[in-house]
Coordinates of C-alpha atoms in Angstrom, one line a residue:
Chain K
M253 CA 0.0 0.0 0.0
K254 CA 2.8 2.4 1.1
N255 CA 4.6 1.6 -2.0
S256 CA 1.6 2.2 -3.9
T257 CA 1.2 5.6 -2.2
L258 CA 4.8 6.5 -2.8
E259 CA 4.5 5.6 -6.3
S260 CA 1.4 7.8 -6.5
V261 CA 3.2 10.8 -5.0
E262 CA 6.1 10.3 -7.2
G263 CA 3.8 10.1 -10.0
L264 CA 2.1 13.3 -9.0
K265 CA 5.5 15.0 -8.6
Q266 CA 6.4 13.9 -12.0
K267 CA 3.2 15.2 -13.4
I268 CA 3.7 18.5 -11.6
F269 CA 7.1 18.7 -13.0
D270 CA 5.9 17.9 -16.4
L271 CA 3.1 20.4 -16.1
Q272 CA 5.5 23.0 -15.0
A273 CA 7.7 22.2 -18.0
E274 CA 4.6 22.4 -20.1
V275 CA 3.6 25.7 -18.6
A276 CA 7.1 27.0 -19.2
R277 CA 6.9 25.8 -22.8
L278 CA 3.5 27.3 -23.3
R279 CA 4.6 30.5 -21.8
K280 CA 7.5 30.5 -24.2
D281 CA 5.2 29.7 -27.1
Y282 CA 2.9 32.4 -25.9
A283 CA 5.7 34.8 -25.9
D284 CA 6.8 33.7 -29.3
L285 CA 3.2 33.9 -30.5
E286 CA 2.8 37.3 -29.1
L287 CA 6.0 38.4 -30.7
S288 CA 5.0 36.8 -34.0
L289 CA 1.6 38.4 -33.7
N290 CA 3.1 41.8 -33.1
T291 CA 5.5 41.2 -35.9
V292 CA 2.7 40.2 -38.3
I293 CA 0.6 43.2 -37.1
E294 CA 3.5 45.6 -37.7
H295 CA 4.3 44.0 -41.0
G296 CA 0.7 44.2 -42.0
D297 CA 0.6 47.9 -41.1
T298 CA 3.8 48.4 -43.1
I299 CA 2.3 46.6 -46.1
E300 CA -0.9 48.5 -45.8
E301 CA 1.0 51.7 -45.7
M302 CA 3.0 50.6 -48.7
L303 CA -0.1 49.5 -50.5
A304 CA -1.8 52.8 -49.7
Q305 CA 1.3 54.7 -51.0
N306 CA 1.4 52.4 -54.1
N307 CA -2.3 53.1 -54.7
V308 CA -1.7 56.8 -54.5
D309 CA 1.3 56.4 -56.9
L310 CA -0.7 54.3 -59.3
K311 CA -3.6 56.7 -59.4
S312 CA -1.2 59.5 -60.0
E313 CA 0.5 57.4 -62.8
I314 CA -2.9 56.6 -64.3
C315 CA -3.7 60.2 -64.5
A316 CA -0.4 61.0 -66.0
R317 CA -0.8 58.2 -68.5
K318 CA -4.2 59.4 -69.4
E319 CA -2.9 62.8 -70.1
T320 CA -0.1 61.2 -72.1
L321 CA -2.6 59.2 -74.0
V322 CA -4.7 62.3 -74.9
D323 CA -1.5 64.0 -75.9
L324 CA -0.4 61.1 -78.0
Q325 CA -3.9 60.8 -79.6
S326 CA -3.7 64.5 -80.5
Q327 CA -0.2 64.0 -82.0
F328 CA -1.4 60.9 -83.8
H329 CA -4.3 62.9 -85.3
N330 CA -1.9 65.6 -86.4
I331 CA 0.6 63.2 -87.8
T332 CA -2.2 61.4 -89.6
Q333 CA -3.4 64.6 -91.0
Q334 CA 0.1 65.6 -92.1
K335 CA 0.6 62.2 -93.7
D336 CA -2.7 62.5 -95.6
D337 CA -1.7 66.0 -96.7
L338 CA 1.7 64.8 -97.8
E339 CA 0.2 61.9 -99.7
T340 CA -2.3 64.2 -101.3
L341 CA 0.5 66.6 -102.1
V342 CA 2.8 63.9 -103.6
Q343 CA -0.1 62.7 -105.7
M344 CA -0.9 66.3 -106.7
V345 CA 2.6 67.0 -107.7
T346 CA 2.9 63.7 -109.5
E347 CA -0.3 64.3 -111.4
H348 CA 0.7 67.9 -112.1
S349 CA 4.0 66.7 -113.4
D350 CA 2.3 64.2 -115.7
E351 CA 0.0 66.9 -116.9
I352 CA 3.0 69.2 -117.6
D353 CA 4.8 66.2 -119.3
N354 CA 1.8 65.8 -121.5
H355 CA 1.8 69.5 -122.1
W356 CA 5.4 69.5 -123.2
Q357 CA 5.0 66.3 -125.2
E358 CA 2.2 67.8 -127.2
K359 CA 4.2 70.9 -127.8
Y360 CA 7.2 68.7 -128.8
Q361 CA 5.1 66.8 -131.2
V362 CA 3.7 69.9 -132.7
V363 CA 7.2 71.3 -133.1
E364 CA 8.5 68.0 -134.5
V365 CA 5.7 67.9 -137.1
D366 CA 6.3 71.6 -137.9
S367 CA 10.0 70.9 -138.4
L368 CA 9.1 68.3 -141.0
T369 CA 6.2 70.2 -142.7
D370 CA 6.2 72.9 -145.2
G371 CA 4.4 75.8 -143.5
L372 CA 2.6 77.0 -146.7
T373 CA 1.4 73.8 -148.3
N374 CA 1.4 71.4 -145.3
A375 CA 3.2 68.9 -147.5
A376 CA 6.3 67.3 -146.0
N377 CA 9.3 69.6 -146.3
R378 CA 12.8 69.2 -147.7
R379 CA 14.2 68.2 -144.3
H380 CA 11.7 65.4 -144.1
F381 CA 12.5 64.4 -147.7
D382 CA 16.1 64.0 -146.9
Q383 CA 15.4 61.9 -143.8
Y384 CA 12.7 59.8 -145.4
L385 CA 14.5 59.1 -148.7
N386 CA 17.6 58.1 -146.7
T387 CA 15.6 55.8 -144.5
E388 CA 13.7 54.2 -147.3
W389 CA 16.9 53.9 -149.3
Q390 CA 18.6 51.9 -146.6
R391 CA 15.5 49.7 -146.3
A392 CA 15.5 49.1 -150.1
I393 CA 19.2 48.1 -149.8
R394 CA 18.4 45.7 -147.0
E395 CA 15.3 44.2 -148.6
Q396 CA 16.7 44.5 -152.1
N397 CA 13.6 46.4 -153.3
E398 CA 13.1 49.0 -155.9
I399 CA 12.6 52.6 -154.9
S400 CA 11.2 55.3 -157.2
L401 CA 11.2 59.0 -157.1
I402 CA 8.9 61.5 -158.9
M403 CA 10.0 65.1 -159.2
F404 CA 7.7 67.7 -160.6
D405 CA 7.7 71.4 -161.1
I406 CA 5.0 73.9 -162.0
D407 CA 5.5 75.2 -165.5
F408 CA 6.1 78.9 -166.0
F409 CA 5.5 79.6 -162.3
K410 CA 7.4 82.8 -162.5
S411 CA 4.9 84.1 -165.1
F412 CA 2.1 83.0 -162.9
N413 CA 3.5 85.0 -160.0
D414 CA 4.2 87.9 -162.2
H415 CA 0.7 88.0 -163.4
F416 CA -1.4 87.0 -160.4
G417 CA 0.9 88.0 -157.6
H418 CA 2.6 86.0 -155.0
S419 CA -0.4 85.5 -152.8
S420 CA -2.1 83.8 -155.7
G421 CA 1.1 81.9 -156.3
D422 CA 0.8 80.6 -152.7
I423 CA -2.8 79.5 -153.3
C424 CA -1.6 77.7 -156.5
L425 CA 1.1 75.8 -154.6
K426 CA -1.4 74.7 -152.0
E427 CA -3.8 73.5 -154.8
I428 CA -1.1 71.6 -156.5
V429 CA -0.2 69.8 -153.3
R430 CA -3.9 69.0 -152.7
L431 CA -4.3 67.6 -156.2
A432 CA -1.1 65.6 -156.0
Q433 CA -2.1 64.3 -152.6
Q434 CA -5.3 63.0 -154.0
C435 CA -3.4 60.8 -156.4
I436 CA -1.3 59.3 -153.7
S437 CA -3.0 56.5 -151.8
R438 CA -0.4 54.2 -150.3
P439 CA 0.7 55.2 -146.8
A440 CA 4.4 54.8 -147.6
D441 CA 4.2 57.1 -150.7
L442 CA 5.0 60.6 -149.5
L443 CA 4.7 64.0 -151.2
F444 CA 7.3 66.6 -150.4
R445 CA 7.7 70.2 -151.3
Y446 CA 11.3 70.0 -152.5
G447 CA 11.8 73.7 -152.8
G448 CA 10.0 76.6 -154.5
E449 CA 7.6 75.3 -157.0
E450 CA 9.3 71.9 -157.2
F451 CA 7.8 68.8 -155.5
A452 CA 8.9 65.2 -155.0
V453 CA 7.2 61.9 -154.3
V454 CA 9.1 59.1 -152.8
L455 CA 7.7 55.7 -153.6
P456 CA 9.3 52.8 -151.6
N457 CA 9.1 49.4 -153.1
T458 CA 7.7 50.7 -156.4
S459 CA 8.7 49.8 -159.9
I460 CA 9.4 52.4 -162.6
E461 CA 6.1 51.4 -164.3
G462 CA 4.1 52.1 -161.1
A463 CA 5.9 55.4 -160.6
I464 CA 5.3 56.5 -164.2
K465 CA 1.6 55.7 -163.9
L466 CA 1.4 57.8 -160.7
A467 CA 3.4 60.6 -162.4
H468 CA 0.9 60.7 -165.2
E469 CA -2.0 60.7 -162.8
I470 CA -0.5 63.7 -160.9
K471 CA 0.2 65.5 -164.2
E472 CA -3.3 64.8 -165.5
S473 CA -5.0 65.7 -162.2
I474 CA -3.3 69.1 -162.2
A475 CA -4.1 69.7 -165.9
D476 CA -7.7 68.6 -165.4
A477 CA -8.1 71.0 -162.5
K478 CA -7.8 73.8 -165.1
L479 CA -6.2 76.4 -162.8
S480 CA -5.9 79.6 -164.8
H481 CA -2.4 80.5 -165.9
S482 CA -0.9 83.8 -167.0
P483 CA -2.0 84.9 -170.4
A484 CA 1.7 85.6 -171.1
I485 CA 2.2 81.9 -171.8
S486 CA 0.6 79.6 -174.4
S487 CA -1.1 77.3 -172.0
D488 CA -4.4 78.5 -170.5
Y489 CA -4.0 76.4 -167.4
V490 CA -1.4 75.5 -164.8
T491 CA 0.6 72.4 -165.8
V492 CA 3.5 70.5 -164.3
S493 CA 6.6 68.9 -165.8
V494 CA 7.5 65.6 -164.3
G495 CA 10.8 63.6 -164.1
V496 CA 10.7 60.0 -162.9
D497 CA 13.3 57.5 -162.0
S498 CA 13.7 54.3 -160.2
C499 CA 16.4 52.0 -159.0
R500 CA 17.2 49.0 -156.9
P501 CA 19.9 50.4 -154.6
T502 CA 22.9 48.4 -153.4
A503 CA 25.4 49.1 -150.7
G504 CA 27.6 52.0 -151.6
M505 CA 24.9 53.8 -153.7
Q506 CA 23.7 57.1 -152.5
P507 CA 20.1 58.6 -152.7
L508 CA 21.6 61.6 -154.4
E509 CA 22.1 59.5 -157.5
L510 CA 18.3 58.9 -157.7
I511 CA 17.6 62.6 -157.0
D512 CA 20.0 63.8 -159.6
S513 CA 18.6 61.3 -162.1
A514 CA 14.9 62.2 -161.5
D515 CA 15.9 65.9 -161.6
Q516 CA 17.6 65.4 -164.9
Y517 CA 14.4 63.8 -166.3
L518 CA 12.4 66.7 -164.9
Y519 CA 14.9 69.1 -166.6
K520 CA 14.3 67.2 -169.9
A521 CA 10.6 67.4 -169.4
K522 CA 11.0 71.2 -169.2
L523 CA 13.3 71.1 -172.1
H524 CA 10.9 69.3 -174.4
G525 CA 8.0 71.5 -173.9
K526 CA 6.8 71.1 -170.3
N527 CA 3.5 69.5 -169.2
R528 CA 4.8 66.0 -169.7
V529 CA 6.4 63.1 -167.9
I530 CA 9.9 62.0 -168.7
S531 CA 11.5 58.9 -167.4
K532 CA 14.3 56.6 -168.3
H533 CA 11.7 54.6 -170.3
C534 CA 11.7 57.4 -172.8
Y535 CA 15.4 56.8 -173.4
T536 CA 15.8 53.1 -173.1
K537 CA 15.7 50.8 -176.1
R538 CA 12.2 50.1 -177.1
N539 CA 10.9 47.2 -175.3
E540 CA 8.6 45.2 -177.6
K541 CA 6.8 43.8 -174.7
M542 CA 5.7 47.2 -173.8
V543 CA 4.3 47.9 -177.2
K544 CA 0.7 47.1 -177.5
N545 CA -0.1 45.7 -180.9
Y546 CA -2.5 48.2 -182.4
G547 CA -4.1 47.3 -185.7
S548 CA -4.3 50.9 -187.0
F549 CA -3.4 54.4 -186.2
T550 CA -7.1 55.2 -185.6
E551 CA -7.1 52.5 -182.9
I552 CA -4.2 54.1 -181.1
K553 CA -5.8 57.5 -181.4
E554 CA -9.1 56.3 -179.9
D555 CA -7.5 54.1 -177.3
K556 CA -5.2 56.8 -176.0
K557 CA -7.7 59.6 -176.7
L558 CA -5.0 61.5 -178.5
E559 CA -5.7 64.8 -180.1
S560 CA -2.3 65.9 -181.3
L561 CA 1.3 64.9 -181.9
N562 CA 4.2 67.1 -181.1
L563 CA 7.1 67.1 -183.5
N564 CA 10.4 68.8 -182.9
F565 CA 12.4 70.1 -185.9
L566 CA 15.9 70.2 -184.6
P567 CA 19.1 71.4 -186.2
C568 CA 21.2 68.4 -185.5
S569 CA 24.7 67.8 -184.4
K570 CA 26.8 65.2 -186.3
T571 CA 26.5 62.7 -183.5
V572 CA 22.8 63.0 -183.2
Q573 CA 22.4 62.8 -186.9
E574 CA 24.5 59.7 -187.2
R575 CA 22.3 58.1 -184.6
W576 CA 19.0 58.9 -186.3
Q577 CA 19.8 59.2 -189.9
H578 CA 17.3 57.7 -192.1
N579 CA 16.7 58.5 -195.8
G580 CA 18.1 62.0 -195.5
L581 CA 15.9 62.6 -192.5
S582 CA 16.5 61.6 -188.9
A583 CA 13.8 61.0 -186.5
D584 CA 13.3 59.5 -183.1
F585 CA 11.7 60.1 -179.8
L586 CA 13.0 62.5 -177.4
G587 CA 10.7 62.2 -174.4
D588 CA 7.2 62.3 -175.8
Y589 CA 8.3 64.3 -178.8
F590 CA 9.0 63.0 -182.2
T591 CA 12.1 64.7 -183.4
V592 CA 13.0 65.3 -187.0
F593 CA 16.4 66.5 -188.0
F594 CA 17.0 68.5 -191.1
P595 CA 18.9 66.9 -193.9
N596 CA 22.5 67.8 -194.3
K597 CA 22.2 70.0 -197.3
N598 CA 22.7 73.5 -198.4
D599 CA 19.6 74.2 -200.2
S600 CA 17.4 77.0 -201.4
E601 CA 14.8 78.4 -199.2
A602 CA 12.0 76.9 -201.2
N603 CA 13.7 73.5 -201.0
R604 CA 14.1 73.8 -197.2
I605 CA 10.4 74.5 -196.8
A606 CA 9.7 71.6 -199.1
E607 CA 11.9 69.4 -197.0
V608 CA 10.2 70.3 -193.8
K609 CA 6.9 69.6 -195.4
N610 CA 8.3 66.4 -196.7
A611 CA 9.5 65.5 -193.3
V612 CA 6.1 66.1 -191.8
S613 CA 4.6 64.0 -194.5
Y614 CA 7.2 61.4 -194.2
I615 CA 6.7 61.1 -190.5
A616 CA 2.9 61.1 -190.8
N617 CA 3.0 58.4 -193.4
E618 CA 6.0 56.3 -192.7
L619 CA 7.3 56.7 -189.3
L620 CA 4.3 57.7 -187.4
E621 CA 2.8 54.2 -187.1
N622 CA 5.6 52.7 -185.1
A623 CA 6.4 55.9 -183.4
M624 CA 2.8 56.2 -182.2
K625 CA 2.7 52.7 -181.0
Y626 CA 5.6 53.2 -178.7
A627 CA 4.7 56.7 -177.6
A628 CA 1.0 55.9 -177.1
E629 CA 1.8 52.7 -175.1
N630 CA 4.0 54.8 -172.8
C631 CA 1.4 57.6 -172.5
M632 CA 3.9 60.0 -173.9
L633 CA 1.9 62.0 -176.3
P634 CA 0.6 65.4 -175.3
T635 CA -2.8 66.8 -175.9
S636 CA -2.0 70.3 -176.7
I637 CA -2.6 73.0 -179.3
G638 CA -3.4 71.5 -182.6
L639 CA -2.7 72.3 -186.2
Y640 CA -3.5 70.7 -189.4
L641 CA -1.1 68.8 -191.5
D642 CA -2.9 69.5 -194.8
N643 CA -2.0 73.2 -194.8
S644 CA 1.2 72.8 -192.8
T645 CA 0.3 75.2 -190.1
I646 CA 3.1 75.1 -187.6
V647 CA 3.3 75.9 -184.0
F648 CA 6.6 77.4 -183.1
N649 CA 6.9 76.3 -179.6
E650 CA 10.4 77.5 -178.7
S651 CA 11.2 78.1 -175.1
N652 CA 14.6 79.6 -175.3
H653 CA 14.8 82.8 -173.2
V654 CA 17.0 85.1 -175.2
E655 CA 17.6 88.8 -174.7
N656 CA 17.2 91.1 -177.7
D657 CA 20.9 91.5 -178.2
Q658 CA 21.4 87.8 -178.0
A659 CA 18.6 87.2 -180.4
E660 CA 20.7 88.5 -183.2
T661 CA 23.4 86.0 -182.4
F662 CA 20.7 83.4 -182.2
M663 CA 19.2 84.2 -185.6
A664 CA 22.7 84.4 -187.1
Y665 CA 23.1 81.0 -185.8
I666 CA 19.9 79.8 -187.6
E667 CA 21.1 81.5 -190.7
K668 CA 24.4 79.7 -190.4
F669 CA 22.5 76.5 -190.0
M670 CA 20.5 77.2 -193.1
A671 CA 23.5 78.3 -195.1
E672 CA 26.2 75.9 -194.0
D673 CA 26.7 72.3 -193.3
P674 CA 24.7 71.3 -190.3
N675 CA 27.7 69.5 -189.0
D676 CA 29.2 72.9 -188.2
F677 CA 26.3 73.6 -186.0
Y678 CA 27.3 73.6 -182.4
L679 CA 24.5 73.2 -180.0
Q680 CA 26.8 73.9 -177.1
Q681 CA 27.6 77.3 -178.4
L682 CA 23.9 78.0 -178.8
E683 CA 23.2 76.9 -175.3
N684 CA 25.9 79.1 -174.0
S685 CA 24.3 82.2 -175.5
A686 CA 20.7 81.2 -175.2
M687 CA 20.5 79.5 -171.9
S688 CA 22.4 82.0 -169.9
E689 CA 20.7 83.5 -166.8
E690 CA 20.7 86.9 -168.5
G691 CA 18.8 85.7 -171.5
Q692 CA 15.4 85.2 -169.8
S693 CA 13.3 87.4 -172.0
G694 CA 12.4 85.9 -175.3
L695 CA 10.2 88.7 -176.7
G696 CA 12.7 90.2 -179.2
F697 CA 13.9 86.8 -180.2
L698 CA 10.4 85.6 -180.8
T699 CA 9.5 88.6 -182.9
M700 CA 12.5 88.0 -185.1
V701 CA 11.8 84.4 -185.4
N702 CA 8.2 85.2 -186.2
D703 CA 9.3 87.5 -189.0
Y704 CA 11.8 85.0 -190.2
M705 CA 9.3 82.1 -190.3
A706 CA 6.7 84.3 -192.0
K707 CA 9.3 85.0 -194.6
L708 CA 9.5 81.3 -195.1
G709 CA 5.8 81.3 -195.6
W710 CA 5.0 79.2 -192.5
Q711 CA 1.8 80.0 -190.8
F712 CA 2.0 80.1 -187.0
E713 CA -0.8 78.8 -184.9
S714 CA 0.9 80.2 -181.8
I715 CA 4.3 81.2 -180.5
D716 CA 5.2 79.9 -177.1
E717 CA 8.1 80.9 -174.9
T718 CA 11.4 79.7 -176.1
Y719 CA 13.6 77.1 -174.4
T720 CA 17.0 75.7 -174.7
K721 CA 18.0 74.5 -178.1
V722 CA 16.9 75.8 -181.5
T723 CA 13.9 73.5 -181.6
T724 CA 11.0 74.1 -184.0
Q725 CA 8.1 72.2 -182.6
V726 CA 5.3 71.1 -184.9
I727 CA 2.2 69.9 -183.3
I728 CA 0.0 67.9 -185.6
K729 CA -3.7 67.6 -185.0
L730 CA -4.6 64.0 -185.2
Chain M
M842 CA -0.6 96.8 -104.7
I843 CA 2.3 94.5 -103.9
S844 CA 4.0 92.9 -106.9
I845 CA 6.5 90.2 -107.6
K846 CA 7.6 90.1 -111.2
D847 CA 10.4 88.7 -113.3
E848 CA 11.0 87.4 -116.8
G849 CA 7.9 85.6 -117.9
Y850 CA 5.6 86.1 -114.9
E851 CA 4.0 88.7 -112.7
I852 CA 2.1 88.3 -109.4
N853 CA 0.1 91.1 -107.9
H854 CA -1.6 91.3 -104.5
D855 CA -4.4 93.8 -104.2
P856 CA -5.3 94.0 -100.5
A857 CA -8.3 96.1 -101.2
E858 CA -9.8 93.5 -103.5
R859 CA -8.4 90.7 -101.4
L860 CA -7.0 89.3 -104.6
V861 CA -3.7 87.7 -105.7
K862 CA -3.5 87.5 -109.5
F863 CA -0.9 85.4 -111.3
D864 CA 0.1 86.0 -114.9
G865 CA 2.6 84.3 -117.3
T866 CA 4.7 81.3 -116.9
L867 CA 6.1 80.2 -113.5
R868 CA 9.1 77.9 -113.8
L869 CA 11.1 78.8 -110.7
R870 CA 13.5 76.1 -109.5
G871 CA 12.7 74.5 -106.2
L872 CA 10.7 75.7 -103.2
N873 CA 13.4 78.0 -102.2
E874 CA 12.9 80.2 -105.2
Y875 CA 9.2 80.1 -104.6
Q876 CA 9.7 81.4 -101.0
P877 CA 9.0 85.1 -101.8
I878 CA 5.7 84.1 -103.5
S879 CA 4.8 81.8 -100.6
D880 CA 5.5 84.6 -98.1
M881 CA 3.3 86.9 -100.1
L882 CA 0.5 84.4 -100.1
D883 CA 0.8 83.8 -96.3
K884 CA 0.8 87.5 -95.6
A885 CA -2.2 88.0 -97.8
C886 CA -4.0 85.2 -96.0
Q887 CA -3.2 86.6 -92.6
D888 CA -4.4 90.0 -93.5
S889 CA -7.8 88.9 -94.8
E890 CA -10.5 86.5 -93.9
H891 CA -11.3 85.8 -97.5
L892 CA -8.6 85.6 -100.2
T893 CA -9.0 85.0 -104.0
L894 CA -6.3 83.6 -106.1
N895 CA -6.8 84.3 -109.8
V896 CA -4.6 82.0 -111.9
K897 CA -6.6 82.3 -115.2
S898 CA -3.7 83.9 -116.9
L899 CA -1.1 81.5 -115.4
D900 CA -0.2 79.6 -118.5
F901 CA 2.3 77.3 -116.9
L902 CA 3.2 76.3 -113.4
N903 CA 5.9 73.7 -112.7
S904 CA 5.8 71.0 -110.0
S905 CA 7.6 73.1 -107.4
G906 CA 5.0 75.8 -108.0
I907 CA 2.1 73.4 -107.4
A908 CA 3.8 72.1 -104.3
M909 CA 4.1 75.7 -103.0
L910 CA 0.5 76.4 -103.8
S911 CA -0.5 73.1 -102.0
K912 CA 1.5 74.0 -98.9
F913 CA -0.2 77.4 -98.9
I914 CA -3.7 75.7 -99.0
I915 CA -2.7 73.4 -96.2
T916 CA -1.7 76.3 -94.1
A917 CA -4.9 78.2 -94.9
R918 CA -6.9 75.1 -94.0
K919 CA -5.3 74.9 -90.6
N920 CA -6.8 78.3 -89.9
N921 CA -10.5 77.3 -90.2
A922 CA -11.7 80.9 -90.2
K923 CA -10.0 81.6 -93.6
K924 CA -11.9 81.3 -96.8
I925 CA -10.0 80.8 -100.1
T926 CA -11.3 81.0 -103.6
I927 CA -9.3 80.0 -106.7
V928 CA -10.3 81.2 -110.1
G929 CA -8.9 79.2 -113.0
S930 CA -9.3 78.7 -116.7
K931 CA -10.7 75.7 -118.6
D932 CA -8.5 76.6 -121.5
I933 CA -5.2 75.9 -119.7
P934 CA -4.7 72.1 -119.6
W935 CA -2.8 71.8 -116.2
Q936 CA -5.4 73.8 -114.3
G937 CA -8.3 71.4 -114.6
K938 CA -6.8 68.4 -112.7
S939 CA -4.3 70.2 -110.4
L940 CA -6.7 72.9 -109.1
N941 CA -9.4 70.2 -108.4
N942 CA -6.8 68.3 -106.4
L943 CA -6.4 71.3 -104.2
K944 CA -9.9 70.8 -103.0
R945 CA -8.8 67.5 -101.5
L946 CA -6.4 69.4 -99.3
M947 CA -9.1 71.9 -98.4
P948 CA -12.7 70.7 -99.0
A949 CA -14.0 74.2 -98.1
L950 CA -11.9 75.7 -101.0
E951 CA -14.1 77.4 -103.6
L952 CA -12.9 76.6 -107.1
I953 CA -14.2 78.5 -110.1
I954 CA -13.1 77.3 -113.5
E955 CA -14.2 79.8 -116.3

């Protein structure tokens, strides 16, 4: 029992000790907890203060940022406006520049066209001619094509201007261009005012036959227009003389060759009475393929609607005579003329007249048939002033411009021809005196010739201006 | 009357009429050379609530010139109280499109093409 009690006391003591220890621990815990609580409370206060401060700061920042946003939005608006303005401005300047470009381009084109156009007639001008012919010439060389050139010149244009005045001359030039343009249909065929009253048509890829055909169309178109001419000349209406040539150029050849050649034919057209077309076909050997086989002279006449035939009576040089001598007479074509050379004889006046008449008769009866075939086929014969073979009326159609003082020399020359051997007759000498620039008035000469021819008993239908050589032109009414 | 004139062009500002009139061909090089004209326009705009620009006789205006005019219109637009009228000609090719474009910069601009 005592042991049991002791054990119980000891147990209680132990419990008390344990409890005291527990109390001490609890007190320690309490102190710790209290410290912790204070710490937490203090920390919480600090945090709260910090949060409160942060909140204030944030609110302040939000305000500042809102202000910044408004400012930025304003700036954005301004920048956007400026950007739009700049874009509009750039577009405006660009469009304006384009407009100005167009403006200058149009002006440039006008100037370019003007630089290649004749201001009076609106035909292409000489500068354009040089460029175009050169271009087409090179193309013809590359493609081995033919190229043709027509050159024509208004007949007696100086007389036209002298009579009607230069303003009418300008109108005439315009009309000639208009008429010629109407004949030209292919886009590559271009008409040019070559200079003064001279015109040119460049015909790329065109044969001589095509060019001659067009040349005749131009000549006829102008003649058919019946533009009144000066009464000082024999023709009532404005006409043109035309030279035509063609070639197939090769490397090394120059366009000037073609120009010179066509110009020479134009010169010959003037030489042989004007209002006609002359080309190398007039001078080349007769090509039988070109001669249409007419059954009779009447057929030719009707087919070609011929009204007259021009004959030139020409004092001949030895060379020419040798070429064309035939039964004491010589004859051949020179352009669209049938040229008769006087026989190489010194004869009486009566015999000379008889010889001329014989020549006319001979031509009409013997040579005319073949001559007409060739000439008619090539559209060479003129339709001009007529006269009748039966009474031997003669048109003296000289065009030599000779001053009065030179006329005497000229007539002496004719006298010499009549009196001496025609082989002593030098055409060059005649040309030197009669074709000089000073000798451009044929009135005195014509008067003297008229007297002389009247003395021979020849009746004149008309007397035209004189030209070049001592050529007596007889026009026979068909 | 205040004038700026040189070879080929003449610009006259008539304050009484509130009018700036352009004549001739304006081909100055760059905005710098246009500055005197720009200053004249700004001054004319400041002095008047309503300003008329007559370009009917301005045959030619280069790109710097249209840029100068555009900048003037933008400046005038920023001052909403200002009223601008431009009188142009239908016979001068550049004016049709370019003057119309100015209205894009200032919709309130009055444009009269005669």
